[in-house]
Structures are given as structure tokens and as C-alpha cells.
PDB file of C-alpha atoms and ligand atoms in Angstrom:
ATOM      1  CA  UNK A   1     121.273  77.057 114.440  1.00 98.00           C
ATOM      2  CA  UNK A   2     124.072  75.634 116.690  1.00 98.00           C
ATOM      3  CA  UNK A   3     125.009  72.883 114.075  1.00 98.00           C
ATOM      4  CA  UNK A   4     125.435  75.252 111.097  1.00 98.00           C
ATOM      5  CA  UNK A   5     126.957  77.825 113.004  1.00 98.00           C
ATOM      6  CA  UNK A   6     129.923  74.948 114.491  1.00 98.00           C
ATOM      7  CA  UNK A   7     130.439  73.710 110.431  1.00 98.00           C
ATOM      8  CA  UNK A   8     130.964  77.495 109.659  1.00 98.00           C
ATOM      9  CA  UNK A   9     133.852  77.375 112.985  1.00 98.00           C
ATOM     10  CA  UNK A  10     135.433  74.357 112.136  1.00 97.00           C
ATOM     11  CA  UNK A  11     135.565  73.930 108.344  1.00 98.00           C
ATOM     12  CA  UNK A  12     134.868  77.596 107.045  1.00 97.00           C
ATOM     13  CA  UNK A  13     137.479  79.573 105.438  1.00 96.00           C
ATOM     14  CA  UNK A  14     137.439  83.431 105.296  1.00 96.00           C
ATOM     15  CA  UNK A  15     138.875  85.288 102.271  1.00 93.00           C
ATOM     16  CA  UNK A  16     139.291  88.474 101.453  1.00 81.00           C
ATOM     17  CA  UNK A  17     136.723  91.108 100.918  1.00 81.00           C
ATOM     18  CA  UNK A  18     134.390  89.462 103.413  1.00 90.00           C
ATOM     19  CA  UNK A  19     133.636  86.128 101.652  1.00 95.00           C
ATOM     20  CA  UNK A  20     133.272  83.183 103.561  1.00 97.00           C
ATOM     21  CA  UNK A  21     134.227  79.980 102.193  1.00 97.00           C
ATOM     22  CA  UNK A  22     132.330  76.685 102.657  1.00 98.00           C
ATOM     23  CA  UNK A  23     132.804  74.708 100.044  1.00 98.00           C
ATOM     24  CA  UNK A  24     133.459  71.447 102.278  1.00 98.00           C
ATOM     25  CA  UNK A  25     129.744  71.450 103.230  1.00 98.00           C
ATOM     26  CA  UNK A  26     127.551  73.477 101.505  1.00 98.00           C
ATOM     27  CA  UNK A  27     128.679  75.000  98.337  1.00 97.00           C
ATOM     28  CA  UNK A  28     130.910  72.061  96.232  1.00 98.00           C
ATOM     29  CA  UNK A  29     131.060  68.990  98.806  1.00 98.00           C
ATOM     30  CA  UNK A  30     127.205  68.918 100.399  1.00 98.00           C
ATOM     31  CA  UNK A  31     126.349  67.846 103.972  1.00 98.00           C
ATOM     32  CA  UNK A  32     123.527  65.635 103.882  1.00 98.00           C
ATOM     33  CA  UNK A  33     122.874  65.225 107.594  1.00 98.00           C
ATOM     34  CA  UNK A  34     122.951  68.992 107.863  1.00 98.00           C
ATOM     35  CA  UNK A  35     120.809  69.776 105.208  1.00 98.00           C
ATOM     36  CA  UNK A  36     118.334  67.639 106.887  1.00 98.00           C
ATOM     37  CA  UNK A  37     118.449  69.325 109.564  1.00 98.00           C
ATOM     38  CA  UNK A  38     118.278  72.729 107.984  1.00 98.00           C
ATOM     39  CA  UNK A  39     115.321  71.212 106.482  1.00 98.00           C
ATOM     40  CA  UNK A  40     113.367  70.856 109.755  1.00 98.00           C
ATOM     41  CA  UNK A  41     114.042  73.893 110.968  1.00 98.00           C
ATOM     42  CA  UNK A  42     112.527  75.732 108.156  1.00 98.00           C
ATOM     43  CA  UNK A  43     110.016  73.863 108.156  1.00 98.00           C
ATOM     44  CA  UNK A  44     109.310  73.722 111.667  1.00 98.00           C
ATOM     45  CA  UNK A  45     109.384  77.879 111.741  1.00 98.00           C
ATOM     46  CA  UNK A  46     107.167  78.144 108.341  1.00 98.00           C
ATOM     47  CA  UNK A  47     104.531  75.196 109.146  1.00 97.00           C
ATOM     48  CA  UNK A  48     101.696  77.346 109.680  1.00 97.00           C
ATOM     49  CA  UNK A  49     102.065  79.695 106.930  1.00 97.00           C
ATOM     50  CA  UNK A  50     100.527  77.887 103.870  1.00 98.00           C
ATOM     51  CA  UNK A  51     103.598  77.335 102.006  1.00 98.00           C
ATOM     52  CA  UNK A  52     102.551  75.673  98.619  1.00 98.00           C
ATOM     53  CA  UNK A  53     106.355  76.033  97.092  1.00 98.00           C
ATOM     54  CA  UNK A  54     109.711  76.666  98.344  1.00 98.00           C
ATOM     55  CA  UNK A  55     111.981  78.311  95.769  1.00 98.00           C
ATOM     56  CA  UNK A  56     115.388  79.249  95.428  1.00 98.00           C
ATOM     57  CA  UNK A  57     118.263  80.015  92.655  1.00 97.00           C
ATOM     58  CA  UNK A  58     121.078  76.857  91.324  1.00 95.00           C
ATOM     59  CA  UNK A  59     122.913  75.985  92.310  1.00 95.00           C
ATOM     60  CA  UNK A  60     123.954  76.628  95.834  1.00 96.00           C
ATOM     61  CA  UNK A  61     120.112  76.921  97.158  1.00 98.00           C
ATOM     62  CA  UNK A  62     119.059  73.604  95.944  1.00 98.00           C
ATOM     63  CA  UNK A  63     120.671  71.340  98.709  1.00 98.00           C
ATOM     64  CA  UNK A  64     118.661  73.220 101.601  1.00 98.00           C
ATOM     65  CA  UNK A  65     115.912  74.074  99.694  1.00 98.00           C
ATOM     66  CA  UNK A  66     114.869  70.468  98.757  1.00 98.00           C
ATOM     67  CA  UNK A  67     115.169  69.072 102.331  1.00 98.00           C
ATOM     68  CA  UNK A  68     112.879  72.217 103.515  1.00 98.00           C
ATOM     69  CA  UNK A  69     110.206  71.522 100.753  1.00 98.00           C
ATOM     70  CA  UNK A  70     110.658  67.910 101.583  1.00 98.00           C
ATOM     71  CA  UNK A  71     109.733  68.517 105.296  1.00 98.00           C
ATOM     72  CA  UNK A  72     106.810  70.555 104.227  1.00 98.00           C
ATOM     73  CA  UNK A  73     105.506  68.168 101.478  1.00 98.00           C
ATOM     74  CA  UNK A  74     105.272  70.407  98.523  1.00 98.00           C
ATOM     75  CA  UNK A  75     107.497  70.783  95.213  1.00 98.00           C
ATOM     76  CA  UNK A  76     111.101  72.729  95.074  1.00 98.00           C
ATOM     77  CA  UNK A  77     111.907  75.295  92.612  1.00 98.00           C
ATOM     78  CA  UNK A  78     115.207  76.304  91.548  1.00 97.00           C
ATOM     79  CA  UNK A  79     115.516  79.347  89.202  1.00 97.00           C
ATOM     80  CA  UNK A  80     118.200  78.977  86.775  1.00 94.00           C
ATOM     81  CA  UNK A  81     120.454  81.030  84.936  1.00 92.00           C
ATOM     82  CA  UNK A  82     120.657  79.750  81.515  1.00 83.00           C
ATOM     83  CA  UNK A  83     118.664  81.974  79.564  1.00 68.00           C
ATOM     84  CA  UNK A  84     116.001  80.440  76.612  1.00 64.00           C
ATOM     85  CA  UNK A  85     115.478  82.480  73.733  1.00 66.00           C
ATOM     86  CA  UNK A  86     112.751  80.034  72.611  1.00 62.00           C
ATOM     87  CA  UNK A  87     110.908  79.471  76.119  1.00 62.00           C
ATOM     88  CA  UNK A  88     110.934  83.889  76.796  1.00 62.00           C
ATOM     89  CA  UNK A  89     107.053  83.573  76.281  1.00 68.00           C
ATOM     90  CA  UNK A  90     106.640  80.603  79.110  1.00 90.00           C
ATOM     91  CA  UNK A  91     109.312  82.467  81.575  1.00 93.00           C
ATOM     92  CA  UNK A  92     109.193  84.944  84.517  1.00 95.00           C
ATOM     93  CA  UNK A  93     112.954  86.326  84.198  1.00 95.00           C
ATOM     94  CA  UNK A  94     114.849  89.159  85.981  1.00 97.00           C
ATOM     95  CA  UNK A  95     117.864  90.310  86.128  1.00 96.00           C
ATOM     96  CA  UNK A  96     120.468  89.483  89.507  1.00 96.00           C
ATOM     97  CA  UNK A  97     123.880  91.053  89.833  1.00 94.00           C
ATOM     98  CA  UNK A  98     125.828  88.279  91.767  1.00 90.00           C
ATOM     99  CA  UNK A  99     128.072  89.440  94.686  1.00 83.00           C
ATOM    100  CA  UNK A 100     130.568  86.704  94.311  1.00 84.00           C
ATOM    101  CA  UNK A 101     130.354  86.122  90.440  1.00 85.00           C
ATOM    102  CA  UNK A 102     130.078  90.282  89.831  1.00 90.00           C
ATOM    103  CA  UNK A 103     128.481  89.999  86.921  1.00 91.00           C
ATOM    104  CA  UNK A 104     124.532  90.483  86.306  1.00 93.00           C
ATOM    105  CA  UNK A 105     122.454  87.276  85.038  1.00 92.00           C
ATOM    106  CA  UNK A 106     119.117  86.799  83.747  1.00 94.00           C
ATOM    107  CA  UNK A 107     117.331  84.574  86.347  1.00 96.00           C
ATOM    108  CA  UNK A 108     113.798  81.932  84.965  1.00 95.00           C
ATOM    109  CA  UNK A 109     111.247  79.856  86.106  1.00 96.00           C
ATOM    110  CA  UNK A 110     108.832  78.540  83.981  1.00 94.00           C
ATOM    111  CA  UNK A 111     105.013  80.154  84.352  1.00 94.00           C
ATOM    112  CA  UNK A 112     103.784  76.696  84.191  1.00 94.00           C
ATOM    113  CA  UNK A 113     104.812  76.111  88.218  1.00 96.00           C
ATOM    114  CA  UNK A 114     103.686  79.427  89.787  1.00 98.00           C
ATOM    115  CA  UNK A 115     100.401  80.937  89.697  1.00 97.00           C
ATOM    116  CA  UNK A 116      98.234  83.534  91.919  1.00 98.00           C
ATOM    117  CA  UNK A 117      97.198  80.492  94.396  1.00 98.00           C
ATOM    118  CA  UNK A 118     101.170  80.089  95.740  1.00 98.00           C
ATOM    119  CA  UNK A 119     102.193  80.623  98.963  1.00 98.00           C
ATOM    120  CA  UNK A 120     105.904  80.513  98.632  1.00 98.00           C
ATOM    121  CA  UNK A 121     108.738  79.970 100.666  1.00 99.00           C
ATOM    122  CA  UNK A 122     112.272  81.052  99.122  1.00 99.00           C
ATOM    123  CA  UNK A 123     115.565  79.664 100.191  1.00 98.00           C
ATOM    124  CA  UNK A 124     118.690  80.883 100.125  1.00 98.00           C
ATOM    125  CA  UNK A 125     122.786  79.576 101.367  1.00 98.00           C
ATOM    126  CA  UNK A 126     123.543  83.209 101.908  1.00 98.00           C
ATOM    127  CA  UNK A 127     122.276  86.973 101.662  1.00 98.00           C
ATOM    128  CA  UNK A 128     125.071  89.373 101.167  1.00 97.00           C
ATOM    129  CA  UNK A 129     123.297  92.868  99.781  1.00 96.00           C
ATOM    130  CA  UNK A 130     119.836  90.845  98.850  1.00 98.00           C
ATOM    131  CA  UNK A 131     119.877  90.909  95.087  1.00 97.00           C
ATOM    132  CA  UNK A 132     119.406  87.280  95.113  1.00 97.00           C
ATOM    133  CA  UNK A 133     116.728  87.046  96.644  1.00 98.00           C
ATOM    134  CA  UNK A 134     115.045  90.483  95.443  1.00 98.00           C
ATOM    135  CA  UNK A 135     115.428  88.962  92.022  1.00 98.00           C
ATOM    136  CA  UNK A 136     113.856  85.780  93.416  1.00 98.00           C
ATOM    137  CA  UNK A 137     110.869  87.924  95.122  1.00 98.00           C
ATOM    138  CA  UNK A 138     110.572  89.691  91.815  1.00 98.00           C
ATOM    139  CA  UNK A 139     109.518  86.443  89.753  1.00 98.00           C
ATOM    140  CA  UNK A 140     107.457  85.336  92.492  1.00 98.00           C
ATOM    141  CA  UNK A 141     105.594  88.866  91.851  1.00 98.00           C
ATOM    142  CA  UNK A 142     105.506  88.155  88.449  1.00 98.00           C
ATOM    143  CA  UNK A 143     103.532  85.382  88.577  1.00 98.00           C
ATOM    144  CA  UNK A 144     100.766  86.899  91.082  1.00 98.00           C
ATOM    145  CA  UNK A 145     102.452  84.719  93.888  1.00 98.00           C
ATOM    146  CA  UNK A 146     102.862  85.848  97.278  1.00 98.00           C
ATOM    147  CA  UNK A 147     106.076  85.492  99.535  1.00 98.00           C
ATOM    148  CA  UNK A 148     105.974  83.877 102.656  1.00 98.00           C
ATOM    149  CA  UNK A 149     109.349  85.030 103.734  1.00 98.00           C
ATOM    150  CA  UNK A 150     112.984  84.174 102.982  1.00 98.00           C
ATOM    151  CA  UNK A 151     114.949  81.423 104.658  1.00 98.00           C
ATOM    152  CA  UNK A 152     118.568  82.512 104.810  1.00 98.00           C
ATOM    153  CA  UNK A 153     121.579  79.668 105.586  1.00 98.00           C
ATOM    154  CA  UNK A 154     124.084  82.206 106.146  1.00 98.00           C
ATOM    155  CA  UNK A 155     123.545  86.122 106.424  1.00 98.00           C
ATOM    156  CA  UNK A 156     126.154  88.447 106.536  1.00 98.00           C
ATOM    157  CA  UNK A 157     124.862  91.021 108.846  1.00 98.00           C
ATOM    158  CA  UNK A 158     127.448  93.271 108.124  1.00 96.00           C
ATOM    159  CA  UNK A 159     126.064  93.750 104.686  1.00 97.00           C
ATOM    160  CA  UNK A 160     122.654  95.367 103.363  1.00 97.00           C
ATOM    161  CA  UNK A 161     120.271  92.541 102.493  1.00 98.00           C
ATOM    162  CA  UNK A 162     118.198  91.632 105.617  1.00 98.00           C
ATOM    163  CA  UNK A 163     117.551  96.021 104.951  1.00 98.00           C
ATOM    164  CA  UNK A 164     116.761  95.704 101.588  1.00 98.00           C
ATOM    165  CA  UNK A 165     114.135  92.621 102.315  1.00 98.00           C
ATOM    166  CA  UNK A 166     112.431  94.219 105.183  1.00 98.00           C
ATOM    167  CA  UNK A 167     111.693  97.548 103.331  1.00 98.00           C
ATOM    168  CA  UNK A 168     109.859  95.441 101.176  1.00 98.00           C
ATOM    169  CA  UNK A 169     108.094  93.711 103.735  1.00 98.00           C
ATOM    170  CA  UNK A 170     109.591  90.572 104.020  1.00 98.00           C
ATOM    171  CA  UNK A 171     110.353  88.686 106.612  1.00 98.00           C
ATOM    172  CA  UNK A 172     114.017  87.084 106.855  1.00 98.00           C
ATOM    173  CA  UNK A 173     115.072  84.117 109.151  1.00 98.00           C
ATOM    174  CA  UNK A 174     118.530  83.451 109.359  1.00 98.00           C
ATOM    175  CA  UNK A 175     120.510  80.420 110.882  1.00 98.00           C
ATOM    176  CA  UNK A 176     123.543  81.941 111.248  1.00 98.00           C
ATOM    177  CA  UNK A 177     124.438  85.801 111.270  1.00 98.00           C
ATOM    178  CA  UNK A 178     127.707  86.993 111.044  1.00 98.00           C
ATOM    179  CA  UNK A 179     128.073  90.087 112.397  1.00 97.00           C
ATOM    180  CA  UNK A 180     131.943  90.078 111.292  1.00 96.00           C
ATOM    181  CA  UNK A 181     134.703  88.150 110.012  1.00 95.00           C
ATOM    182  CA  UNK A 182     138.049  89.456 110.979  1.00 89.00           C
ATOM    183  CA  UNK A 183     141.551  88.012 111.241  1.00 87.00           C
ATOM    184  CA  UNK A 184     139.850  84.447 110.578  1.00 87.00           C
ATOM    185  CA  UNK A 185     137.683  84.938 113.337  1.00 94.00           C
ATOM    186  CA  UNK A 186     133.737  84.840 112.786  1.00 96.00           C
ATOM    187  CA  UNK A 187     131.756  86.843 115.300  1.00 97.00           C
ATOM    188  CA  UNK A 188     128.162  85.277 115.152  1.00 98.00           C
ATOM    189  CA  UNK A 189     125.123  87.591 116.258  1.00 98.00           C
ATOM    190  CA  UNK A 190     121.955  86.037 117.742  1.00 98.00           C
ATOM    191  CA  UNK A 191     120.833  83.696 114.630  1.00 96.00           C
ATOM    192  CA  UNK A 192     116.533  83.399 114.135  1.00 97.00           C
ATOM    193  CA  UNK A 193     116.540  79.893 114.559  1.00 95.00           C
TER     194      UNK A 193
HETATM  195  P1  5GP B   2     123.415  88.793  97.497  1.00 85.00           P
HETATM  196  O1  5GP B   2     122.628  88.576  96.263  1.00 85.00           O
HETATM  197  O2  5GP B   2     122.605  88.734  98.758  1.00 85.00           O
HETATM  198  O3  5GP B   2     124.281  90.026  97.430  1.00 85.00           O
HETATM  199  O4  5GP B   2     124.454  87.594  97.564  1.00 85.00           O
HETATM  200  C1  5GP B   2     123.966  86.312  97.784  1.00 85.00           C
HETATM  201  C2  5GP B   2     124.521  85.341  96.799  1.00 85.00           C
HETATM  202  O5  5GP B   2     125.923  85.574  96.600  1.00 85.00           O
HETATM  203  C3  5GP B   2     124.381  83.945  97.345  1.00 85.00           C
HETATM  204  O6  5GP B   2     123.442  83.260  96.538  1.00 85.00           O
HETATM  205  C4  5GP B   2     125.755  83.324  97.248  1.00 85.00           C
HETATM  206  O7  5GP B   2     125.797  82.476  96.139  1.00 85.00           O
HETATM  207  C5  5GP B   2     126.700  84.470  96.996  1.00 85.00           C
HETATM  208  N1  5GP B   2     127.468  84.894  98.183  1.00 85.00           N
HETATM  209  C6  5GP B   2     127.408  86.104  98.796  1.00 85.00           C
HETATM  210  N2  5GP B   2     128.314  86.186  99.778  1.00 85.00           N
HETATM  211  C7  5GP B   2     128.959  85.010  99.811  1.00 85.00           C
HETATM  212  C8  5GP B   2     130.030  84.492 100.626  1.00 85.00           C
HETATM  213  O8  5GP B   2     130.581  85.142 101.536  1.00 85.00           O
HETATM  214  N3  5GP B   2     130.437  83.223 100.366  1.00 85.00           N
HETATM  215  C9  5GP B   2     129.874  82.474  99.379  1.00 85.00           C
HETATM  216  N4  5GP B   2     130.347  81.233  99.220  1.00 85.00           N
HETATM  217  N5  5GP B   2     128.878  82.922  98.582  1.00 85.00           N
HETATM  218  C10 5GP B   2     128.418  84.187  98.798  1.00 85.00           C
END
């Protein structure tokens, strides 16, 4: 997607150990416009497929992930990462290690708003090595749900997730894929969308 890949360009900042910094438009500071537009796309790609949520993980996810389900016209999700003692017999929880954060979470939704009948769409801002998103896939299991597929912001090719998803037989569309980041250049491959 030409517009995300042009915010990554001109107001992205690489770090080191292959992190990509946006925090002017997606991950502090939000770009509404964009988000929108991120929004149609998704929902333009996944129209046909039944979606009856789209779900992702706080907080990052939420921005995208509202404007997709928005498009569709059905409820957003977000997973969260406070953990309930009193509310573990009304949860679906896993366990995520996060890439950036490197330390391992327990992830929740609430059984009340997935059951067997869901179709479900999840949303992501990036996909590093796919433990996000597996943990994501794995409450959406719990709960007797299928997965639609996984709609990715930003992938970093050069990592293992879009693997990891596909051996479990789901689908990944990217709008932007980074096939490397080096000496503050980003080197884009062919993006889904
Ligand atoms: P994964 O679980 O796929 O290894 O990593 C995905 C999660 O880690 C995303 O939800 C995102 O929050 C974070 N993440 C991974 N790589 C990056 C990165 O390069 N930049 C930023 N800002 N977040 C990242």
C-alpha cells in the first residue's frame, strides 16, 4: 500500500537490531487519514469472506483494526494484557513472548465475544517472528472460532512470521514488506495490497 509504505520513507526511523520506528504515525502519535485508509483496504481484500469480528492485541493493533471492522460493519476486539485472577473462568488466555518488549505476557479476551459461529479477521501493526499473532490465532481456537486470515501493517520479511502463519494454514496480507533495513535505508518487497 503506496501510502503506508511513503509514511514508513519519510517519517520512519530504523534502530538497531532491525526495529523500525514509527511512532509519529502509528505507534504513539496515530494517523487518522491513514488508518482509514488501511481500513478499506482490508476490508476491500476480506469482503467476501464472512468476517463476523476483527481482532487484534492493545495497544498498537487497535488504531487499524477499528477502521477495518468499521469498513466491514462488525465489532473490534482487542486482547489485552492485564491479566484477571477473578475473570480466569470467563477468559481465553495464552501466553505471547513480545519481540520488542522481550518478555512473555499472558494475552485475554473474554468468552462472552467469541463463539463457534465467528468468522474472524485479526489485525496486526507488524509481524516480526509471528508470536503475536500465533497467540492471537490460539484464543481464536480456543473459543471454536475460525481464522479468516491475518492482516499485517508492516511485515518484516526478513524475519520468520509470514513462515510460522502459513504452516499453520493461514493466510497473511501485508501492506508493506520489508525485505531489509540497512544503513537507514528500507528495501520494500512487493506488498499484498
Ligand atoms: P512478533 O510477535 O511477530 O514477533 O512481533 C510483533 C509485535 O512486536 C508487534 O505487535 C509489534 O508490537 C512488535 N514489533 C515487532 N517488530 C517491531 C518493529 O520493528 N517496530 C515496532 N515498533 N514494533 C515491532
Amino acid at each position: 500500500m503506496k501510502e503506508l509504505m511513503n509514511s514508513i520513507v519519510e517519517k520512519g526511523t530504523i534502530l538497531g537490531e532491525g526495529i523500525l520506528k514509527v511512532d509519529s504515525f502509528l505507534n504513539h502519535q496515530v494517523d487518522p487519514e491513514l488508518m482509514y485508509q488501511i481500513g478499506e483496504s482490508f476490508a476491500q481484500k476480506f469482503n467476501d469472506r464472512h468476517v463476523t469480528k476483527v481482532v487484534t492485541i492493545e495497544a498498537s493493533g487497535i488504531a487499524p483494526a477499528l477502521t477495518t471492522a468499521q469498513a466491514l460493519g462488525v465489532p473490534m476486539i482487542y486482547a489485552r494484557k492485564t491479566k484477571s485472577i477473578t475473570m480466569n473462568s470467563e477468559l481465553l488466555t495464552t501466553e505471547v513472548y513480545s519481540f520488542t518488549k522481550q518478555v512473555t505476557s499472558t494475552i485475554s479476551i473474554s468468552k462472552h465475544f467469541l463463539n463457534e459461529e465467528d468468522n474472524v479477521l485479526l489485525i496486526d501493526d507488524f509481524l516480526a517472528n509471528g508470536q503475536a499473532a500465533k497467540g492471537l490465532i490460539e484464543l481464536v481456537e480456543q473459543a471454536g472460532a475460525n481464522v479468516v486470515g491475518v492482516g499485517i501493517l508492516i511485515e518484516k520479511s526478513y524475519q520468520q512470521g509470514r513462515a510460522l502463519l502459513n504452516d499453520m494454514g493461514v493466510e497473511v496480507v501485508s501492506l508493506a514488506r520489508i525485505a531489509s533495513m540497512v544503513e537507514g535505508e528500507v528495501e520494500f518487497l512487493e506488498a499484498d495490497l
